[in-house]
XYZ file of C-alpha atoms in Angstrom:
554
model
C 53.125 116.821 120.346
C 54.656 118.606 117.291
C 58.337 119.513 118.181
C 61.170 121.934 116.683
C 63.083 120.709 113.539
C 66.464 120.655 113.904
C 69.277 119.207 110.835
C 72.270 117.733 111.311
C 74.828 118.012 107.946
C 77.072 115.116 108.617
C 76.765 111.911 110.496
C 80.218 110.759 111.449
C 81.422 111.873 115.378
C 80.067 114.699 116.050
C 76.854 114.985 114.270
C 75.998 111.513 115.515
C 76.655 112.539 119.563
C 74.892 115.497 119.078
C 71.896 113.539 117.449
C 72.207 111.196 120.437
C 72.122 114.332 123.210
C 69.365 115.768 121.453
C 67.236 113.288 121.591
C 68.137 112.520 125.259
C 67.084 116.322 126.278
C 63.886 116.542 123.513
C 61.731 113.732 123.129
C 59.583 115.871 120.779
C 61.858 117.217 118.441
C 62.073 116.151 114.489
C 65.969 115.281 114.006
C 67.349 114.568 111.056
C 70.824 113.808 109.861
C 72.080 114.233 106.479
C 75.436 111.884 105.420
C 76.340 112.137 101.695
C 77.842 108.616 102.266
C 75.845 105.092 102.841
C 77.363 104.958 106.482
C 77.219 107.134 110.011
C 79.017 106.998 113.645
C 81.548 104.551 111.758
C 85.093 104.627 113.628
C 87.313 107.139 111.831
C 90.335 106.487 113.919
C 90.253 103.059 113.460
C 90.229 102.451 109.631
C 94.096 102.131 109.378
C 93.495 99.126 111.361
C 91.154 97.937 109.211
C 93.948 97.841 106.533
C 96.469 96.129 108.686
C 94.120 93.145 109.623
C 94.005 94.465 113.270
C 90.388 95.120 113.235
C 89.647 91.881 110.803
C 85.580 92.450 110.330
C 84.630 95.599 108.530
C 81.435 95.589 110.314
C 83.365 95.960 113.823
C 84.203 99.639 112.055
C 80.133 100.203 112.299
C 79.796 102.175 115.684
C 75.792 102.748 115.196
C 73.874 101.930 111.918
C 70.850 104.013 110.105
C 69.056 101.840 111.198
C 69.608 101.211 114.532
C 70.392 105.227 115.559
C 66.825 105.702 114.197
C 65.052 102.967 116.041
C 66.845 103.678 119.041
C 66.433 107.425 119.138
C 63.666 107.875 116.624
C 66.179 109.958 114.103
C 65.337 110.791 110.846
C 68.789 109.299 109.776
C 69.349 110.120 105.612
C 72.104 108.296 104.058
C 73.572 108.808 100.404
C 72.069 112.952 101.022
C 73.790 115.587 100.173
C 73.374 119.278 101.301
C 74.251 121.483 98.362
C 73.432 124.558 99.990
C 72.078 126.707 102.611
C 69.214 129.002 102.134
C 69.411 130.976 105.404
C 66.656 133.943 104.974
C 64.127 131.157 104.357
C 65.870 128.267 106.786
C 66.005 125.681 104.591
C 68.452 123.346 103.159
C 68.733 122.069 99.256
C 69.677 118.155 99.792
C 70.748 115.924 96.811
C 69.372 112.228 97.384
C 72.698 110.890 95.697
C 70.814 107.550 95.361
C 67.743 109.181 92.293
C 69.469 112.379 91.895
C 65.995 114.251 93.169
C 66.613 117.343 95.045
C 64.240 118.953 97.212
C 64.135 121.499 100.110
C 63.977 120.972 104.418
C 63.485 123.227 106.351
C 64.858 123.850 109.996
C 64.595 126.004 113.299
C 68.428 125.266 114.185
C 71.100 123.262 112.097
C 74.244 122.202 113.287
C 77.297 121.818 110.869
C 79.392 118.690 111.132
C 81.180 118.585 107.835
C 84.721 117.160 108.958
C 87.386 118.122 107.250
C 88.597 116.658 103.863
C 92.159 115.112 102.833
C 94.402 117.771 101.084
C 95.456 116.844 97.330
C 97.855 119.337 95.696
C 97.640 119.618 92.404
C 101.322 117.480 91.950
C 101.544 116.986 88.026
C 100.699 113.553 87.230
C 98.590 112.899 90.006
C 95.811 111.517 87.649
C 98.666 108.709 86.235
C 99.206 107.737 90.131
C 97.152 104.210 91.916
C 96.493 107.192 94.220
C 94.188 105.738 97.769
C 93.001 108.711 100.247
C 92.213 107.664 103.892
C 89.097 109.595 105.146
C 86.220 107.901 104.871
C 84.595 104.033 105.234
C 84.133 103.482 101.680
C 87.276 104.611 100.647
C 89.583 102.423 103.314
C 87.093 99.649 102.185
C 88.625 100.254 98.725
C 92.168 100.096 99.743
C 91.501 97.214 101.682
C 90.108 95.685 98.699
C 92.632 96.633 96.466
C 95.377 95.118 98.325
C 93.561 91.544 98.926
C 92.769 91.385 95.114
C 95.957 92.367 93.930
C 98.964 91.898 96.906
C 100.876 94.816 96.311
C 104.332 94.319 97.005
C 105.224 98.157 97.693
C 103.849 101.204 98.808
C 104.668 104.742 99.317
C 103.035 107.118 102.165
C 102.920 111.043 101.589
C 102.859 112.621 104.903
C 104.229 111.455 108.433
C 101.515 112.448 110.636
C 99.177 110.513 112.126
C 97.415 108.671 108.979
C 100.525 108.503 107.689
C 102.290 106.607 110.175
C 99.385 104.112 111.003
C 99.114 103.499 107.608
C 103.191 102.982 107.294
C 102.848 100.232 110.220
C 99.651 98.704 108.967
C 100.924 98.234 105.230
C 104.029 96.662 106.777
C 101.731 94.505 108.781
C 100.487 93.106 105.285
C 104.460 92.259 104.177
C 103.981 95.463 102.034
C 107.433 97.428 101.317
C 107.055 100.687 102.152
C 108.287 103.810 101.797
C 107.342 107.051 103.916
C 107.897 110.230 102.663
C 107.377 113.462 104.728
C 108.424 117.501 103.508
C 109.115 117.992 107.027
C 112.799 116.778 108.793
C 110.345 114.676 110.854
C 107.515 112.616 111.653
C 104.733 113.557 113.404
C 104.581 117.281 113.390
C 102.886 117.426 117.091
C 106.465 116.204 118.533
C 109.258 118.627 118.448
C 112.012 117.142 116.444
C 113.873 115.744 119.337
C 111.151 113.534 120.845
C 110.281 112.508 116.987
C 113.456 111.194 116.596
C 112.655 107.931 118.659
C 109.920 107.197 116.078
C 112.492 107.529 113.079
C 114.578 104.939 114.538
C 112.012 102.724 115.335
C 109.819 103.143 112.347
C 113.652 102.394 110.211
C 113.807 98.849 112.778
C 110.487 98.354 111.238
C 111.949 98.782 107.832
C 110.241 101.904 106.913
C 112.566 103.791 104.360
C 112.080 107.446 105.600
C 112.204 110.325 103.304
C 112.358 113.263 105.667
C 113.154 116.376 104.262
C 111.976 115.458 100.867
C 108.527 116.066 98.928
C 106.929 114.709 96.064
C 107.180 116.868 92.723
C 105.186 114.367 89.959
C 104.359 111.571 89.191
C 104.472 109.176 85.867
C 103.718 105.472 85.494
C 105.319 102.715 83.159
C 103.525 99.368 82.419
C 103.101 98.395 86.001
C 103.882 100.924 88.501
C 103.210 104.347 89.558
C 106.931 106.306 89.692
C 107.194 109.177 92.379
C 109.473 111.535 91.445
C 110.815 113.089 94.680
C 112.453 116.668 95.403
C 115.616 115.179 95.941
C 115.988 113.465 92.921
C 115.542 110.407 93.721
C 112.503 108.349 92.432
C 110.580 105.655 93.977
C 108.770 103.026 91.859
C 105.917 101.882 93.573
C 102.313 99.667 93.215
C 100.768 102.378 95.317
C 100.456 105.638 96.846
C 98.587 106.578 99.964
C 98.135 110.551 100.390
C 98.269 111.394 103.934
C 99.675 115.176 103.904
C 97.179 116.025 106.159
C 93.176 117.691 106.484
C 91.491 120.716 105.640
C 87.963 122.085 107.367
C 85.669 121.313 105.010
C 83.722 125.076 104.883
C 82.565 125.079 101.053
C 78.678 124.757 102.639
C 79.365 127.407 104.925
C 80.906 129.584 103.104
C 78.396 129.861 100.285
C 75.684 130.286 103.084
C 77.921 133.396 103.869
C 78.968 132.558 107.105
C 82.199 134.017 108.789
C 85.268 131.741 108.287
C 87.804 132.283 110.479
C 91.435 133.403 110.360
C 93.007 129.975 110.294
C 90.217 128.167 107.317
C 88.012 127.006 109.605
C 83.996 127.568 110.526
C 84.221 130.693 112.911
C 81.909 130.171 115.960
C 81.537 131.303 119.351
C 81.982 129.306 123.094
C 78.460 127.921 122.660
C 79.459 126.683 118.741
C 77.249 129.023 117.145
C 78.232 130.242 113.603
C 78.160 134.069 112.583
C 74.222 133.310 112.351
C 72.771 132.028 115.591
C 70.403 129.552 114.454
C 73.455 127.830 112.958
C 75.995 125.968 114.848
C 79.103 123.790 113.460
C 81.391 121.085 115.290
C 83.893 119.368 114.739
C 87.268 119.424 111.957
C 85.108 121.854 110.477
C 85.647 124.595 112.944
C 88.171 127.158 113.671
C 88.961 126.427 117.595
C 91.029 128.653 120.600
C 94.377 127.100 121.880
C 93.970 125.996 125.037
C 97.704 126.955 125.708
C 98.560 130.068 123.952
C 95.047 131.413 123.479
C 95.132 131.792 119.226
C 92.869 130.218 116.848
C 93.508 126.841 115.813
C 92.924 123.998 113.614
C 92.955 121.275 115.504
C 91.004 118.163 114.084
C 90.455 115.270 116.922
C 87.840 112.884 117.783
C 87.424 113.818 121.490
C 86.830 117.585 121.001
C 84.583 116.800 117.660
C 82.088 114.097 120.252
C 82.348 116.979 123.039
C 81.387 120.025 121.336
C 78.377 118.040 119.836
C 77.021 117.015 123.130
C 77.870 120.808 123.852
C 75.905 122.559 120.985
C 72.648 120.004 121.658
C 72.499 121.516 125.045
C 72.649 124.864 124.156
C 70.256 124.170 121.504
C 67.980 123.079 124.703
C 68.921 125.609 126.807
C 71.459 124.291 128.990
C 74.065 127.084 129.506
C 77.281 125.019 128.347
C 80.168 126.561 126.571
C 83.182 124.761 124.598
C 86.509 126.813 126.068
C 89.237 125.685 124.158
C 90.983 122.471 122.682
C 94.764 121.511 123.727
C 95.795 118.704 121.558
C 96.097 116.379 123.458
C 96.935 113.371 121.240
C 98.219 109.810 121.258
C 99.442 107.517 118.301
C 101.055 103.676 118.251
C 103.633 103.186 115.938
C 104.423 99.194 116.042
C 105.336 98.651 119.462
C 106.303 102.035 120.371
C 103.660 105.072 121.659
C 103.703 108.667 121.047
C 101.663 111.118 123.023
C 101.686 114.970 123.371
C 99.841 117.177 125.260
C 99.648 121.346 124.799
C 102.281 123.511 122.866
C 105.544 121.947 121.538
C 108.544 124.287 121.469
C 107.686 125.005 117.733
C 104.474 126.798 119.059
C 105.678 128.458 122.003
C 108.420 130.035 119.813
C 105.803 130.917 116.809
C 104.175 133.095 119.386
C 106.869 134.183 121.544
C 106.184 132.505 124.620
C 108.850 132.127 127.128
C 109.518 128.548 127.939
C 112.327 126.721 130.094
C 112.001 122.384 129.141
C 113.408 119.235 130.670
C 113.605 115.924 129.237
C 113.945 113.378 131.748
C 113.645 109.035 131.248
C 111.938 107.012 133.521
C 110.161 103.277 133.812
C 107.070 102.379 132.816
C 106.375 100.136 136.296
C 109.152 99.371 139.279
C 112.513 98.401 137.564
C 112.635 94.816 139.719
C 109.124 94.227 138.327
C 109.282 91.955 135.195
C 108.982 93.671 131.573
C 109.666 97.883 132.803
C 110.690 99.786 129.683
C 111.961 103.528 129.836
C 109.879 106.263 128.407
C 111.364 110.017 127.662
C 109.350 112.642 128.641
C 110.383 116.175 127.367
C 108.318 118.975 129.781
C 107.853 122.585 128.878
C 106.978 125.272 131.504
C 106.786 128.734 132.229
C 110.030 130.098 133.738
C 108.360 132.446 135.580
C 105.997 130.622 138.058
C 106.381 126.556 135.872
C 102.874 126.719 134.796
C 102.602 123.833 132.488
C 102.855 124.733 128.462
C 103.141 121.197 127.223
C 104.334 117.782 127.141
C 105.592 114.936 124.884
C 106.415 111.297 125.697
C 107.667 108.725 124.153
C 107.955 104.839 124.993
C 106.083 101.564 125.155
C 104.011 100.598 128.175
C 102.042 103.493 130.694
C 103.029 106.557 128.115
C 98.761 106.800 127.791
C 98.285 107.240 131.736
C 100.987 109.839 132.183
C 100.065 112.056 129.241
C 96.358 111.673 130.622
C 97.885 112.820 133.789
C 99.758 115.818 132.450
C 96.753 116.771 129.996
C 94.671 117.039 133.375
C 97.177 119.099 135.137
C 97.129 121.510 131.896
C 93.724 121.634 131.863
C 93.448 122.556 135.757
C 96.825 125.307 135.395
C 98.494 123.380 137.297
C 102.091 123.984 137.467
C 105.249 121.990 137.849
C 105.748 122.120 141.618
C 102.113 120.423 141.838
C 103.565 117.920 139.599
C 105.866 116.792 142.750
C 102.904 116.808 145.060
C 100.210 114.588 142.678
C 99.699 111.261 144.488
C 99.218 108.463 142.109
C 98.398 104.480 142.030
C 101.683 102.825 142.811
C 102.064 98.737 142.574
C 105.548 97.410 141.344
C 103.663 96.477 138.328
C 102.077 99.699 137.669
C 104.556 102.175 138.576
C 107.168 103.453 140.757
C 106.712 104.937 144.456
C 107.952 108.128 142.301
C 106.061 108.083 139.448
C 107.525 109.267 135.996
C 105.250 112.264 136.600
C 106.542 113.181 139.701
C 110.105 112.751 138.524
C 109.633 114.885 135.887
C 107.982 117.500 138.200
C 111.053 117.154 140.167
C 113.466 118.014 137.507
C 111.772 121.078 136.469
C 111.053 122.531 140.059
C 114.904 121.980 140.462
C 115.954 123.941 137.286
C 113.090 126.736 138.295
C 114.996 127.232 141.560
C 118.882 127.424 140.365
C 119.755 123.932 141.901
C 119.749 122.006 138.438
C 121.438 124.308 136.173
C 120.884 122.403 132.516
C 122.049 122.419 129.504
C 120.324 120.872 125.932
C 121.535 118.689 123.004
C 120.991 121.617 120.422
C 122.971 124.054 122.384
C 126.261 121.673 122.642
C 127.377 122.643 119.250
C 127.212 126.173 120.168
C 129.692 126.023 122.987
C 133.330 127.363 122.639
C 135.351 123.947 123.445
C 138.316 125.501 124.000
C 137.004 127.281 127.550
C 134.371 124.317 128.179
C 134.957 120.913 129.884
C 132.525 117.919 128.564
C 132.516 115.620 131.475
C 131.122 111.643 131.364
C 130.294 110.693 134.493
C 128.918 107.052 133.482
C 131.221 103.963 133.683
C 134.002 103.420 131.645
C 131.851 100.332 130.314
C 128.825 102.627 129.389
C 131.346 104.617 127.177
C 132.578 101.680 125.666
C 129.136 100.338 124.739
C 127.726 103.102 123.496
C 129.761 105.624 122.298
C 130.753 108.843 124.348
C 129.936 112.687 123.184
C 133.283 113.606 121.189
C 135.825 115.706 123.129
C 134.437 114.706 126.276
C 137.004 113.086 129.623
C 135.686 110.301 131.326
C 135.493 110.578 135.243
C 132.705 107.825 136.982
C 130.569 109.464 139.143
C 131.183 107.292 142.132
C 135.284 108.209 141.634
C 134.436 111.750 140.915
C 135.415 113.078 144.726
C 138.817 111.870 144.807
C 139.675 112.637 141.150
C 137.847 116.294 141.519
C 141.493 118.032 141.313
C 141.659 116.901 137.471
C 138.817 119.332 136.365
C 139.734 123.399 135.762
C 137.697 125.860 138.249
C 138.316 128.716 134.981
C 136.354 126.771 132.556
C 132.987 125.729 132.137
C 131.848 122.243 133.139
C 129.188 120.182 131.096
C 128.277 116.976 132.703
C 126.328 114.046 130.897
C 125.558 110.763 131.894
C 123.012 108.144 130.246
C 119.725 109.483 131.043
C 120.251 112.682 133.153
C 120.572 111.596 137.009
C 124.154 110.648 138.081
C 125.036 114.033 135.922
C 122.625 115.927 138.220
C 123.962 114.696 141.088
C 127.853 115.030 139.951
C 126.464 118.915 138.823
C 125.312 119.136 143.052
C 128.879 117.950 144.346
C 130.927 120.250 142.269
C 128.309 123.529 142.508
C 128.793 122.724 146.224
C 132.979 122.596 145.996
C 133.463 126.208 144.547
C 132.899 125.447 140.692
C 130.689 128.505 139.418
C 129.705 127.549 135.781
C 128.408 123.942 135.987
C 126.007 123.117 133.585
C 124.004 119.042 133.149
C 123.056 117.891 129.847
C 118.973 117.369 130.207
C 118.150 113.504 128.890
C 121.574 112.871 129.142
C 123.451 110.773 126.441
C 120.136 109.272 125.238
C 118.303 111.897 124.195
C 121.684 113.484 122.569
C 122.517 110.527 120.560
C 119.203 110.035 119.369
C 118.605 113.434 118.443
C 121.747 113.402 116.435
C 120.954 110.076 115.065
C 117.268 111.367 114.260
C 119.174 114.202 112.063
């Protein structure tokens, strides 16, 4: 039985699940991939590791091989072909066999676009004279790789602090490689507002990483042995390599000379069932312009779990299972060393962008019972809707369980859920797992608490803006804490548990801002005074932590 043709341009995540569905739901049809490079289904996200001799065998990299996707689903799997074009009127495709440099025509009934997206090189002058490695595909991080076995670079230096960037900070380091990481931005990790990506800058600088935040790269030149970037500041770094990590862009050239719509933001326009501007066309993947879950815009947002998704999605609808793709929300997770980084929705550089009203907590909690052996602290920062605390987004940083609570607050996003039903959310508790309130709950605690005037709060950013001369900073940790680490300048010293008796010593004119290490003796010491007549009592979210290592991040 003759079936439907149907291509496939690209073979990496999505193209390869949406090969897979297809062939689960249609027996009959003729699939066929095209992949300009020798590999498909290879693990994107996990080449950095590759690099740092995490993931020691290349071949581990291999998720599914030519050969074994077509024997197992009976694919037409071409490697090393490229599709030049798009000839729409007549359905076909123009494919370059990269291997004899023969080109020849395909037809198709439906094709589905799975381009990716490529790395972004600006034109910086010099850039030719530069030992310049991209990270993007297989055969290029096999490259790198090579490079640095062969010839044991001594020093390297990373453009861009996002997420390539930063694996490939901790997995050059992992080789005893100097490094240097240099990012346009004041921070790291542009998903995290600056205050949560501050705990990465420290820790990434423990890890000797020399940051260069703030700074950009304006040339390069090259003397007898090394590759010299010349920075914005001034200052210039002389260095055996480069790796150019300032981020992705859709990949849309195909598209656009088939004349299909491109969207506002770059990316492959399509509608909730991934079809392009022409309906026997769909595209998946970093290719595609996507809505924001959260605020409702178009996006780019390139990610591995949306790309596998909305392939599965498209193959059904090219089978005629009514499934639609709704929206992406970023939710995203990254280890840096021994430290994790997760976010979830819109960061407070979003919600502002579009003028969303937001209230936010930051609140610090353990990973598993504090009694239990080996709990660490994680800081979660929480941003809600002050009018009924629907959930906008979420960051957290810290070492062990920061996966399962961003999981948990990614759900809750997904299902509208809103702060109060944070509070309520019953989850696994065992000393070694968690706490009887989890971190979750805690934070959903804070938040319904500020959201109904009984936690007024205050934030790190806003202390500068206060007039000290009619404001009270008040540390109610011990006067060892103080000692130890260093107390907010200005600020009096009262304990919490003397803070009754000595109550006389504060001024009912003036306003009171109360800090203590991590937000919770300052929340309670906020209750006892609102409750004994004083009117403008305000505590300092995150508490000393998160203002010292803000300030510290700066």
């Amino acid at each position: 039985m003759k079936g439907r043709k149907i291509a496939i341009v690209g073979g990496v995540a999505g193209g390869a699940s949406a090969a897979a569905r297809l062939r689960r739901l249609d027996e009959h049809a003729h699939i066929i991939i095209f992949e300009r490079g020798q590999y498909i289904s290879y693990a994107n996200c996990g080449l950095p590791y590759y690099v740092g001799g995490v993931i020691k065998d290349r071949n581990e990299l291999l998720v599914q091989t030519p050969e074994r996707m077509a024997k197992r689903f009976n694919i037409d799997v071409r490697i090393n072909s490229e599709v030049e074009d798009i000839d729409l009127e007549r359905k076909e495709l123009i494919v370059l066999n990269r291997a004899t440099g023969e080109r020849y025509r395909e037809s198709f009934d439906k094709l589905i676009l799975a381009p990716g997206a490529e790395p972004i090189k600006p034109p910086i002058p010099g850039i030719e004279k530069a030992n310049l490695f991209t990270v993007r595909d297989i055969s290029r991080i096999y490259a790198l790789k090579d490079y640095i076995d062969k010839e044991k670079p001594d020093s390297a230096v990373v453009v861009g602090g996002g997420f390539i960037g930063l694996e490939m900070a901790e997995n050059l380091r992992l080789n005893g490689i100097k490094v240097w990481l240099v990012e346009l931005l004041n921070q790291v990790m542009p998903p995290l507002d600056f205050d949560m990506a501050a705990y990465l800058h420290r820790h990434l600088r423990e890890h000797s990483v020399e940051l260069c935040l703030g700074d950009g790269v304006v040339s390069f030149d090259r003397d007898e042995k090394q590759t010299i970037v010349n920075l914005k500041s001034g200052k210039q770094l002389k260095t055996d390599m480069v790796v150019l990590a300032v981020g992705v862009r859709p990949e849309t050239i195909l598209a656009q000379k088939a004349g299909l719509e491109i969207g506002e933001t770059g990316g492959i326009k399509v509608n909730q069932h991934l079809q392009t501007s022409h309906p026997d066309v769909y595209a998946i993947g970093d290719a595609i312009e996507v809505i924001d879950f959260v605020n409702g815009r178009p996006a780019l947002i390139p990610l591995a779990g949306p790309a596998n998704k909305q392939g599965r999605i498209a193959a059904n609808h090219i089978c005629g299972i009514e499934d639609t793709y709704k929206a992406t929300q970023g939710t995203a997770i990254i280890k840096v060393f021994d430290m994790v980084a997760a976010c979830t929705g819109n960061n407070e550089k979003v919600l502002k962008k579009y003028g969303i009203p937001y209230l936010k907590s930051y609140t610090h909690a353990g990973s598993h019972a504090s009694y239990y052996p080996g709990a660490t602290s994680m800081a979660i920062k929480l941003l809600f809707s002050p009018d009924n605390g629907k959930i906008l987004g979420a960051q957290i940083v810290g070492h062990d369980g920061v996966d399962k609570r961003i999981d948990v607050l990614a759900t809750a996003i997904r299902a509208g859920m809103t702060v109060y039903d944070l509070q309520e959310l019953e989850l696994a508790y065992a000393p070694p797992f968690s706490s009887a309130k989890d971190p979750v709950n805690i934070a959903g605690y804070v938040a319904s608490n500020i959201l109904q005037g009984l936690h007024p709060v205050i934030h790190w950013d806003d202390l500068d803006k206060l007039d000290r001369q009619y404001t009270v900073l008040l540390d109610v940790r011990t006067p060892a804490e103080c000692k130890a680490t260093g107390i907010i300048p200005g600020a009096i010293n009262i304990p919490i548990d003397s803070l009754r008796e000595r109550i006389d010593e504060l001024p009912r004119d003036k306003t009171i801002v109360i800090y203590c290490q991590v937000g919770l003796r300052g929340y309670i010491a906020t209750r006892m005074l609102m409750q004994r007549g004083f009117s403008r009592v305000y505590n300092l979210s995150g508490g000393y932590i998160t203002y010292s290592m803000a300030k510290q991040g700066q």
